[in-house]
Amino acid sequence: MAGISIQGITKRFKDAQVLRDVSLEIASGEFLSLVGPSGCGKTTLLRILAGLETQDAGDVHIGGVMVDDLPPKARDIAMVFQSYALYPYMTVAENIALPLTMRRLSAVERLPLVGRLVSGTGARRAAIAADVRQVAESLAISHLMDRRPAQLSGGQRQRVALARAMVRRPKAFLMDEPLSNLDAKMRVQARAEIAELHRALGSTFVYVTHDQAEAMTMSSRVAVMMGGELLQVAPPQAIYDDPADLRVATFIGTPEINVFAAAARGDGTLDVAGRAWPVGFAAPAGTPVTVAVRPEAFVLMPEPRADLGAVAGTIRHLEYLGAETMVHLAVPHVAKPVIARVEPLTGAGLAIGAPATFRVHASRVLLFGADGKRLKSSRAAPPAARALPAELSHV
Ligand code: ATP
């Protein structure tokens, strides 16, 4: 078990700058997910940690030791790939045992017949078999030990790959999209299993995925990466509720957060799609601001209220999802439909083509500046905004 420290990592492939000054401290025993769109540099960073790729600048420390000049096998970390990389001609037991046989037996001792003649090989092989049995039991794959990878389901292969990574008790696990070959149902189950495994082992996990649900459900912290840069590193709930950057806000969350181009009106309110939103934003009139609202932050108003700032429009589409309904609202002056999440009972009373008005509490309005960085004023509304009458504290 060891923490990982990444300082100022830069990497370029020919013309492409893939990693830009990436620094990150991963605590010992932490489960950190690296999430971001395809091509943002996640795998490259993981491969640099593993020693499979060399950075142009910056350092990596594992367990307090600088590993930049160490080859992959000397770093004592295990990597689990998307493809599982199991050897097809070996049994499950042989696949799991491989990292131990490579480390604990010499080339001669590994020979099937001649190896037996070397004194002590039998005891070492028995110890390896015991370790393999123990790991297989912990992952509930003992009954598969004599099969070959082709005779396993995707989920079983994934567990064998995990078992092979676990068997030598590495300092840390690096996982690169290990669930992407599983179907949706299996993925949900495997997520829970990997999170449980992490709790049981207490090892450091660095998990790369482009699937935000995986990152959000398993990790103690999520690192959101885009264009080779780390935009925010925080616990899942903070990434969702308190995004530091508009790109983080729009990448995390399904359906996507609603985004409006707005402008300050100079009196603490914002002009959003032609309506005043009293969010306590003290800036000169005309200051451009981007406003973002999560779908579940909208509250349906029983009847249209022209006097109160809100979003009003026409229902274009309703998605009944059982536990919730997504309302797609066409709002004048807003390019994309606004999406609001409502309770099924509320949703049942709505009709396509009908008008609807939604309001949102000022505390749930996220504001971003022209550079895409978060402006905190909507969270800590100044006293003037707090003193608004109760009904106006919603916009
Ligand atoms: P994905 O989710 O699709 O796996 P990723 O975020 O893991 O993407 P990387 O695999 O790290 O992204 O790749 C980042 C960029 O670097 C991509 O544009 C990729 O094409 C490029 N790249 C990666 N490896 C190499 C290489 N060996 N030579 C040249 N370019 C590379």
GROMACS .gro file of C-alpha atoms and ligand atoms in nm:
model
  426
    1MET     CA    1   0.000   0.000   0.000
    2ALA     CA    2   0.142   0.334  -0.105
    3GLY     CA    3   0.046   0.684  -0.200
    4ILE     CA    4   0.127   0.820  -0.544
    5SER     CA    5   0.258   1.168  -0.604
    6ILE     CA    6   0.253   1.312  -0.955
    7GLN     CA    7   0.432   1.642  -1.009
    8GLY     CA    8   0.430   1.854  -1.323
    9ILE     CA    9   0.391   1.572  -1.575
   10THR     CA   10   0.411   1.684  -1.936
   11LYS     CA   11   0.393   1.458  -2.241
   12ARG     CA   12   0.392   1.526  -2.611
   13PHE     CA   13   0.346   1.279  -2.898
   14LYS     CA   14   0.490   1.444  -3.210
   15ASP     CA   15   0.271   1.755  -3.259
   16ALA     CA   16   0.017   1.669  -2.994
   17GLN     CA   17   0.055   1.798  -2.638
   18VAL     CA   18  -0.118   1.513  -2.453
   19LEU     CA   19  -0.046   1.605  -2.088
   20ARG     CA   20   0.005   1.961  -1.964
   21ASP     CA   21   0.173   2.006  -1.629
   22VAL     CA   22  -0.037   1.747  -1.446
   23SER     CA   23   0.011   1.736  -1.068
   24LEU     CA   24  -0.187   1.513  -0.837
   25GLU     CA   25  -0.144   1.366  -0.488
   26ILE     CA   26  -0.315   1.029  -0.439
   27ALA     CA   27  -0.325   0.921  -0.075
   28SER     CA   28  -0.232   0.571   0.033
   29GLY     CA   29  -0.548   0.355   0.024
   30GLU     CA   30  -0.744   0.606  -0.180
   31PHE     CA   31  -0.971   0.516  -0.474
   32LEU     CA   32  -0.915   0.789  -0.730
   33SER     CA   33  -1.087   0.789  -1.069
   34LEU     CA   34  -0.946   0.974  -1.365
   35VAL     CA   35  -1.239   1.065  -1.585
   36GLY     CA   36  -1.263   1.261  -1.906
   37PRO     CA   37  -1.363   1.238  -2.270
   38SER     CA   38  -1.190   1.007  -2.514
   39GLY     CA   39  -0.840   1.124  -2.603
   40CYS     CA   40  -0.794   1.359  -2.304
   41GLY     CA   41  -0.478   1.178  -2.192
   42LYS     CA   42  -0.605   0.948  -1.912
   43THR     CA   43  -0.444   0.630  -2.040
   44THR     CA   44  -0.120   0.810  -2.114
   45LEU     CA   45  -0.101   0.933  -1.754
   46LEU     CA   46  -0.174   0.584  -1.621
   47ARG     CA   47   0.092   0.433  -1.847
   48ILE     CA   48   0.343   0.688  -1.717
   49LEU     CA   49   0.259   0.583  -1.358
   50ALA     CA   50   0.309   0.220  -1.456
   51GLY     CA   51   0.639   0.294  -1.631
   52LEU     CA   52   0.507   0.187  -1.971
   53GLU     CA   53   0.552   0.537  -2.111
   54THR     CA   54   0.812   0.805  -2.028
   55GLN     CA   55   0.711   1.161  -1.947
   56ASP     CA   56   0.888   1.459  -2.107
   57ALA     CA   57   0.897   1.646  -1.776
   58GLY     CA   58   0.783   1.594  -1.418
   59ASP     CA   59   0.823   1.326  -1.152
   60VAL     CA   60   0.630   1.030  -1.017
   61HIS     CA   61   0.679   0.906  -0.660
   62ILE     CA   62   0.521   0.583  -0.539
   63GLY     CA   63   0.531   0.519  -0.166
   64GLY     CA   64   0.766   0.815  -0.129
   65VAL     CA   65   1.019   0.673  -0.377
   66MET     CA   66   1.091   0.844  -0.708
   67VAL     CA   67   1.021   0.582  -0.976
   68ASP     CA   68   1.104   0.776  -1.292
   69ASP     CA   69   1.405   0.558  -1.369
   70LEU     CA   70   1.249   0.228  -1.259
   71PRO     CA   71   1.114  -0.020  -1.516
   72PRO     CA   72   0.747  -0.130  -1.478
   73LYS     CA   73   0.817  -0.449  -1.285
   74ALA     CA   74   1.034  -0.270  -1.029
   75ARG     CA   75   0.751  -0.027  -0.945
   76ASP     CA   76   0.548  -0.298  -0.772
   77ILE     CA   77   0.213  -0.184  -0.900
   78ALA     CA   78  -0.044  -0.392  -1.088
   79MET     CA   79  -0.220  -0.280  -1.402
   80VAL     CA   80  -0.559  -0.416  -1.513
   81PHE     CA   81  -0.639  -0.339  -1.875
   82GLN     CA   82  -0.961  -0.304  -2.068
   83SER     CA   83  -0.868  -0.612  -2.273
   84TYR     CA   84  -0.777  -0.813  -1.956
   85ALA     CA   85  -0.471  -0.941  -2.148
   86LEU     CA   86  -0.520  -1.302  -2.035
   87TYR     CA   87  -0.314  -1.572  -2.204
   88PRO     CA   88  -0.563  -1.780  -2.406
   89TYR     CA   89  -0.369  -2.107  -2.393
   90MET     CA   90  -0.326  -2.101  -2.014
   91THR     CA   91  -0.587  -2.210  -1.762
   92VAL     CA   92  -0.737  -1.960  -1.521
   93ALA     CA   93  -0.514  -2.094  -1.243
   94GLU     CA   94  -0.203  -2.058  -1.462
   95ASN     CA   95  -0.304  -1.705  -1.566
   96ILE     CA   96  -0.349  -1.597  -1.204
   97ALA     CA   97  -0.027  -1.767  -1.095
   98LEU     CA   98   0.181  -1.610  -1.372
   99PRO     CA   99   0.306  -1.298  -1.186
  100LEU     CA  100   0.418  -1.524  -0.898
  101THR     CA  101   0.584  -1.790  -1.111
  102MET     CA  102   0.772  -1.516  -1.299
  103ARG     CA  103   0.896  -1.365  -0.971
  104ARG     CA  104   0.946  -1.663  -0.747
  105LEU     CA  105   1.077  -1.927  -0.989
  106SER     CA  106   1.389  -1.911  -1.205
  107ALA     CA  107   1.370  -1.982  -1.580
  108VAL     CA  108   1.487  -2.341  -1.517
  109GLU     CA  109   1.244  -2.394  -1.229
  110ARG     CA  110   0.958  -2.286  -1.454
  111LEU     CA  111   1.028  -2.570  -1.700
  112PRO     CA  112   0.754  -2.831  -1.649
  113LEU     CA  113   0.972  -3.142  -1.622
  114VAL     CA  114   1.328  -3.026  -1.556
  115GLY     CA  115   1.202  -2.774  -1.298
  116ARG     CA  116   1.082  -3.053  -1.072
  117LEU     CA  117   1.437  -3.180  -1.035
  118VAL     CA  118   1.556  -2.852  -0.881
  119SER     CA  119   1.549  -2.872  -0.504
  120GLY     CA  120   1.290  -2.648  -0.336
  121THR     CA  121   1.081  -2.595  -0.652
  122GLY     CA  122   0.800  -2.815  -0.518
  123ALA     CA  123   0.763  -2.609  -0.200
  124ARG     CA  124   0.772  -2.283  -0.394
  125ARG     CA  125   0.509  -2.412  -0.640
  126ALA     CA  126   0.288  -2.521  -0.348
  127ALA     CA  127   0.316  -2.175  -0.190
  128ILE     CA  128   0.218  -2.015  -0.523
  129ALA     CA  129  -0.081  -2.250  -0.557
  130ALA     CA  130  -0.194  -2.160  -0.203
  131ASP     CA  131  -0.177  -1.786  -0.282
  132VAL     CA  132  -0.367  -1.839  -0.608
  133ARG     CA  133  -0.640  -2.042  -0.426
  134GLN     CA  134  -0.680  -1.769  -0.165
  135VAL     CA  135  -0.722  -1.491  -0.422
  136ALA     CA  136  -0.957  -1.706  -0.631
  137GLU     CA  137  -1.174  -1.770  -0.325
  138SER     CA  138  -1.191  -1.402  -0.242
  139LEU     CA  139  -1.318  -1.327  -0.593
  140ALA     CA  140  -1.550  -1.634  -0.605
  141ILE     CA  141  -1.382  -1.789  -0.909
  142SER     CA  142  -1.245  -2.109  -0.751
  143HIS     CA  143  -1.477  -2.321  -0.965
  144LEU     CA  144  -1.325  -2.178  -1.285
  145MET     CA  145  -0.961  -2.263  -1.221
  146ASP     CA  146  -0.925  -2.529  -1.493
  147ARG     CA  147  -1.101  -2.335  -1.766
  148ARG     CA  148  -0.934  -2.131  -2.037
  149PRO     CA  149  -1.025  -1.763  -2.097
  150ALA     CA  150  -1.237  -1.848  -2.404
  151GLN     CA  151  -1.464  -2.056  -2.180
  152LEU     CA  152  -1.544  -1.762  -1.950
  153SER     CA  153  -1.801  -1.482  -1.960
  154GLY     CA  154  -1.683  -1.119  -1.979
  155GLY     CA  155  -1.745  -1.070  -1.607
  156GLN     CA  156  -1.554  -1.386  -1.519
  157ARG     CA  157  -1.259  -1.281  -1.736
  158GLN     CA  158  -1.256  -0.947  -1.564
  159ARG     CA  159  -1.238  -1.119  -1.223
  160VAL     CA  160  -0.955  -1.341  -1.340
  161ALA     CA  161  -0.766  -1.031  -1.456
  162LEU     CA  162  -0.826  -0.874  -1.114
  163ALA     CA  163  -0.713  -1.192  -0.940
  164ARG     CA  164  -0.393  -1.191  -1.142
  165ALA     CA  165  -0.333  -0.829  -1.042
  166MET     CA  166  -0.408  -0.900  -0.674
  167VAL     CA  167  -0.208  -1.216  -0.629
  168ARG     CA  168   0.128  -1.051  -0.576
  169ARG     CA  169  -0.012  -0.790  -0.335
  170PRO     CA  170   0.108  -0.483  -0.523
  171LYS     CA  171   0.155  -0.141  -0.366
  172ALA     CA  172  -0.118   0.004  -0.588
  173PHE     CA  173  -0.362  -0.096  -0.861
  174LEU     CA  174  -0.389   0.093  -1.187
  175MET     CA  175  -0.704   0.009  -1.384
  176ASP     CA  176  -0.773   0.121  -1.738
  177GLU     CA  177  -1.143   0.093  -1.822
  178PRO     CA  178  -1.159  -0.264  -1.685
  179LEU     CA  179  -1.538  -0.282  -1.720
  180SER     CA  180  -1.583  -0.151  -2.071
  181ASN     CA  181  -1.626  -0.497  -2.224
  182LEU     CA  182  -1.916  -0.585  -1.996
  183ASP     CA  183  -2.283  -0.528  -2.074
  184ALA     CA  184  -2.467  -0.254  -1.883
  185LYS     CA  185  -2.612  -0.483  -1.614
  186MET     CA  186  -2.286  -0.662  -1.547
  187ARG     CA  187  -2.107  -0.328  -1.526
  188VAL     CA  188  -2.330  -0.213  -1.242
  189GLN     CA  189  -2.263  -0.536  -1.053
  190ALA     CA  190  -1.890  -0.522  -1.126
  191ARG     CA  191  -1.872  -0.161  -1.003
  192ALA     CA  192  -2.004  -0.268  -0.665
  193GLU     CA  193  -1.760  -0.560  -0.659
  194ILE     CA  194  -1.459  -0.343  -0.738
  195ALA     CA  195  -1.561  -0.090  -0.471
  196GLU     CA  196  -1.595  -0.376  -0.221
  197LEU     CA  197  -1.261  -0.517  -0.327
  198HIS     CA  198  -1.102  -0.179  -0.267
  199ARG     CA  199  -1.250  -0.163   0.082
  200ALA     CA  200  -1.134  -0.515   0.159
  201LEU     CA  201  -0.778  -0.465   0.031
  202GLY     CA  202  -0.734  -0.107   0.148
  203SER     CA  203  -0.489  -0.056  -0.141
  204THR     CA  204  -0.446   0.254  -0.354
  205PHE     CA  205  -0.661   0.233  -0.670
  206VAL     CA  206  -0.624   0.461  -0.970
  207TYR     CA  207  -0.909   0.394  -1.206
  208VAL     CA  208  -0.934   0.536  -1.558
  209THR     CA  209  -1.273   0.564  -1.721
  210HIS     CA  210  -1.464   0.785  -1.962
  211ASP     CA  211  -1.786   0.671  -1.789
  212GLN     CA  212  -1.877   0.936  -1.533
  213ALA     CA  213  -2.122   0.701  -1.356
  214GLU     CA  214  -1.837   0.458  -1.284
  215ALA     CA  215  -1.616   0.737  -1.155
  216MET     CA  216  -1.888   0.891  -0.941
  217THR     CA  217  -2.012   0.567  -0.785
  218MET     CA  218  -1.685   0.402  -0.686
  219SER     CA  219  -1.431   0.665  -0.601
  220SER     CA  220  -1.332   0.858  -0.293
  221ARG     CA  221  -1.217   1.136  -0.528
  222VAL     CA  222  -1.265   1.205  -0.896
  223ALA     CA  223  -1.009   1.382  -1.113
  224VAL     CA  224  -1.172   1.536  -1.419
  225MET     CA  225  -0.933   1.566  -1.711
  226MET     CA  226  -0.976   1.747  -2.041
  227GLY     CA  227  -0.730   1.833  -2.312
  228GLY     CA  228  -0.442   1.695  -2.105
  229GLU     CA  229  -0.522   1.916  -1.805
  230LEU     CA  230  -0.672   1.834  -1.468
  231LEU     CA  231  -0.970   2.063  -1.427
  232GLN     CA  232  -1.084   1.956  -1.080
  233VAL     CA  233  -1.000   1.688  -0.824
  234ALA     CA  234  -1.263   1.644  -0.554
  235PRO     CA  235  -1.504   1.393  -0.395
  236PRO     CA  236  -1.790   1.290  -0.630
  237GLN     CA  237  -2.054   1.504  -0.463
  238ALA     CA  238  -1.838   1.817  -0.476
  239ILE     CA  239  -1.767   1.754  -0.845
  240TYR     CA  240  -2.142   1.737  -0.908
  241ASP     CA  241  -2.272   2.011  -0.678
  242ASP     CA  242  -1.977   2.245  -0.673
  243PRO     CA  243  -1.801   2.225  -1.012
  244ALA     CA  244  -1.506   2.458  -1.046
  245ASP     CA  245  -1.527   2.485  -1.422
  246LEU     CA  246  -1.811   2.492  -1.674
  247ARG     CA  247  -1.653   2.200  -1.861
  248VAL     CA  248  -1.670   1.990  -1.543
  249ALA     CA  249  -2.032   2.096  -1.485
  250THR     CA  250  -2.136   1.992  -1.836
  251PHE     CA  251  -1.931   1.669  -1.847
  252ILE     CA  252  -2.065   1.533  -1.517
  253GLY     CA  253  -2.438   1.467  -1.483
  254THR     CA  254  -2.706   1.296  -1.693
  255PRO     CA  255  -2.907   1.462  -1.838
  256GLU     CA  256  -2.655   1.737  -1.891
  257ILE     CA  257  -2.675   2.052  -1.680
  258ASN     CA  258  -2.879   2.335  -1.840
  259VAL     CA  259  -2.664   2.625  -1.955
  260PHE     CA  260  -2.787   2.980  -2.022
  261ALA     CA  261  -2.600   3.285  -2.152
  262ALA     CA  262  -2.697   3.564  -1.913
  263ALA     CA  263  -2.599   3.920  -1.824
  264ALA     CA  264  -2.590   4.114  -1.499
  265ARG     CA  265  -2.859   4.380  -1.468
  266GLY     CA  266  -2.658   4.586  -1.220
  267ASP     CA  267  -2.904   4.539  -0.931
  268GLY     CA  268  -2.790   4.196  -0.812
  269THR     CA  269  -3.018   4.016  -1.058
  270LEU     CA  270  -2.936   3.846  -1.384
  271ASP     CA  271  -3.114   3.862  -1.715
  272VAL     CA  272  -3.175   3.499  -1.809
  273ALA     CA  273  -3.377   3.445  -2.129
  274GLY     CA  274  -3.547   3.780  -2.079
  275ARG     CA  275  -3.638   3.730  -1.710
  276ALA     CA  276  -3.479   3.865  -1.395
  277TRP     CA  277  -3.321   3.605  -1.167
  278PRO     CA  278  -3.242   3.747  -0.821
  279VAL     CA  279  -2.922   3.558  -0.748
  280GLY     CA  280  -2.734   3.833  -0.566
  281PHE     CA  281  -2.474   3.882  -0.836
  282ALA     CA  282  -2.319   4.221  -0.779
  283ALA     CA  283  -2.160   4.323  -1.109
  284PRO     CA  284  -2.204   4.618  -1.345
  285ALA     CA  285  -2.498   4.598  -1.584
  286GLY     CA  286  -2.413   4.407  -1.900
  287THR     CA  287  -2.143   4.182  -1.745
  288PRO     CA  288  -2.179   3.851  -1.928
  289VAL     CA  289  -2.224   3.541  -1.712
  290THR     CA  290  -2.295   3.178  -1.789
  291VAL     CA  291  -2.568   3.031  -1.572
  292ALA     CA  292  -2.598   2.656  -1.516
  293VAL     CA  293  -2.881   2.468  -1.345
  294ARG     CA  294  -2.905   2.093  -1.283
  295PRO     CA  295  -3.231   1.938  -1.414
  296GLU     CA  296  -3.343   1.835  -1.065
  297ALA     CA  297  -3.292   2.188  -0.929
  298PHE     CA  298  -3.594   2.314  -1.124
  299VAL     CA  299  -3.930   2.317  -0.947
  300LEU     CA  300  -4.250   2.314  -1.151
  301MET     CA  301  -4.481   2.602  -1.067
  302PRO     CA  302  -4.850   2.518  -1.049
  303GLU     CA  303  -4.942   2.796  -1.289
  304PRO     CA  304  -4.744   3.031  -1.513
  305ARG     CA  305  -4.631   3.339  -1.318
  306ALA     CA  306  -4.515   3.622  -1.538
  307ASP     CA  307  -4.418   3.839  -1.242
  308LEU     CA  308  -4.160   3.606  -1.099
  309GLY     CA  309  -3.829   3.541  -1.274
  310ALA     CA  310  -3.814   3.182  -1.393
  311VAL     CA  311  -3.790   2.983  -1.712
  312ALA     CA  312  -4.114   2.958  -1.902
  313GLY     CA  313  -4.181   2.783  -2.229
  314THR     CA  314  -4.364   2.507  -2.407
  315ILE     CA  315  -4.325   2.137  -2.330
  316ARG     CA  316  -4.170   1.974  -2.637
  317HIS     CA  317  -4.109   1.625  -2.506
  318LEU     CA  318  -4.166   1.414  -2.194
  319GLU     CA  319  -3.946   1.120  -2.101
  320TYR     CA  320  -4.122   0.889  -1.855
  321LEU     CA  321  -3.847   0.691  -1.687
  322GLY     CA  322  -4.050   0.529  -1.410
  323ALA     CA  323  -3.885   0.682  -1.107
  324GLU     CA  324  -3.869   1.027  -1.267
  325THR     CA  325  -3.985   1.224  -1.567
  326MET     CA  326  -3.767   1.449  -1.780
  327VAL     CA  327  -3.948   1.752  -1.916
  328HIS     CA  328  -3.798   1.910  -2.228
  329LEU     CA  329  -3.902   2.273  -2.240
  330ALA     CA  330  -3.862   2.498  -2.545
  331VAL     CA  331  -3.780   2.842  -2.401
  332PRO     CA  332  -3.775   3.157  -2.617
  333HIS     CA  333  -3.419   3.292  -2.669
  334VAL     CA  334  -3.262   2.965  -2.547
  335ALA     CA  335  -3.113   2.748  -2.821
  336LYS     CA  336  -3.132   2.404  -2.658
  337PRO     CA  337  -3.440   2.268  -2.481
  338VAL     CA  338  -3.423   2.319  -2.105
  339ILE     CA  339  -3.446   1.985  -1.924
  340ALA     CA  340  -3.615   1.961  -1.584
  341ARG     CA  341  -3.643   1.644  -1.377
  342VAL     CA  342  -3.974   1.602  -1.195
  343GLU     CA  343  -4.139   1.337  -0.977
  344PRO     CA  344  -4.351   1.080  -1.169
  345LEU     CA  345  -4.676   1.213  -1.018
  346THR     CA  346  -4.593   1.568  -1.121
  347GLY     CA  347  -4.488   1.446  -1.465
  348ALA     CA  348  -4.818   1.261  -1.514
  349GLY     CA  349  -5.006   1.593  -1.508
  350LEU     CA  350  -4.799   1.743  -1.793
  351ALA     CA  351  -4.875   1.739  -2.164
  352ILE     CA  352  -4.667   1.795  -2.473
  353GLY     CA  353  -4.752   2.133  -2.629
  354ALA     CA  354  -4.869   2.281  -2.296
  355PRO     CA  355  -4.697   2.582  -2.137
  356ALA     CA  356  -4.492   2.531  -1.820
  357THR     CA  357  -4.291   2.746  -1.582
  358PHE     CA  358  -4.003   2.628  -1.364
  359ARG     CA  359  -3.823   2.815  -1.093
  360VAL     CA  360  -3.496   2.742  -0.917
  361HIS     CA  361  -3.369   2.838  -0.575
  362ALA     CA  362  -3.088   3.094  -0.592
  363SER     CA  363  -2.860   2.859  -0.399
  364ARG     CA  364  -2.885   2.603  -0.683
  365VAL     CA  365  -2.784   2.844  -0.958
  366LEU     CA  366  -2.421   2.801  -1.065
  367LEU     CA  367  -2.247   3.099  -1.224
  368PHE     CA  368  -1.941   3.089  -1.448
  369GLY     CA  369  -1.726   3.373  -1.583
  370ALA     CA  370  -1.615   3.433  -1.939
  371ASP     CA  371  -1.312   3.205  -1.880
  372GLY     CA  372  -1.542   2.918  -1.777
  373LYS     CA  373  -1.429   2.934  -1.413
  374ARG     CA  374  -1.686   2.928  -1.138
  375LEU     CA  375  -1.804   3.254  -0.981
  376LYS     CA  376  -1.895   3.179  -0.624
  377SER     CA  377  -2.138   3.466  -0.565
  378SER     CA  378  -2.450   3.258  -0.627
  379ARG     CA  379  -2.360   3.019  -0.344
  380ALA     CA  380  -2.280   3.291  -0.094
  381ALA     CA  381  -2.552   3.536  -0.185
  382PRO     CA  382  -2.492   3.883  -0.037
  383PRO     CA  383  -2.731   4.003   0.237
  384ALA     CA  384  -2.939   4.207  -0.010
  385ALA     CA  385  -3.038   3.891  -0.194
  386ARG     CA  386  -3.098   3.693   0.126
  387ALA     CA  387  -3.335   3.964   0.248
  388LEU     CA  388  -3.566   3.911  -0.048
  389PRO     CA  389  -3.922   3.805   0.036
  390ALA     CA  390  -3.960   3.426   0.057
  391GLU     CA  391  -4.123   3.383  -0.282
  392LEU     CA  392  -3.850   3.589  -0.447
  393SER     CA  393  -3.578   3.375  -0.296
  394HIS     CA  394  -3.677   3.146  -0.578
  395VAL     CA  395  -3.628   3.284  -0.924
  396ATP     P1  396  -0.963   0.691  -2.440
  396ATP     O1  397  -1.068   0.713  -2.335
  396ATP     O2  398  -1.016   0.700  -2.580
  396ATP     O3  399  -0.877   0.571  -2.415
  396ATP     P2  400  -0.759   0.863  -2.324
  396ATP     O4  401  -0.811   0.982  -2.250
  396ATP     O5  402  -0.716   0.747  -2.244
  396ATP     O6  403  -0.865   0.820  -2.433
  396ATP     P3  404  -0.494   0.861  -2.437
  396ATP     O7  405  -0.500   0.717  -2.479
  396ATP     O8  406  -0.409   0.894  -2.322
  396ATP     O9  407  -0.641   0.919  -2.414
  396ATP    O10  408  -0.449   0.946  -2.563
  396ATP     C1  409  -0.435   1.087  -2.559
  396ATP     C2  410  -0.393   1.136  -2.696
  396ATP    O11  411  -0.262   1.092  -2.727
  396ATP     C3  412  -0.481   1.087  -2.810
  396ATP    O12  413  -0.499   1.190  -2.902
  396ATP     C4  414  -0.400   0.975  -2.870
  396ATP    O13  415  -0.429   0.960  -3.007
  396ATP     C5  416  -0.259   1.020  -2.848
  396ATP     N1  417  -0.166   0.907  -2.832
  396ATP     C6  418  -0.170   0.812  -2.735
  396ATP     N2  419  -0.068   0.725  -2.746
  396ATP     C7  420   0.005   0.768  -2.852
  396ATP     C8  421   0.126   0.722  -2.917
  396ATP     N3  422   0.193   0.614  -2.869
  396ATP     N4  423   0.170   0.790  -3.024
  396ATP     C9  424   0.106   0.900  -3.070
  396ATP     N5  425  -0.007   0.949  -3.015
  396ATP    C10  426  -0.057   0.885  -2.907
   0.00000   0.00000   0.00000
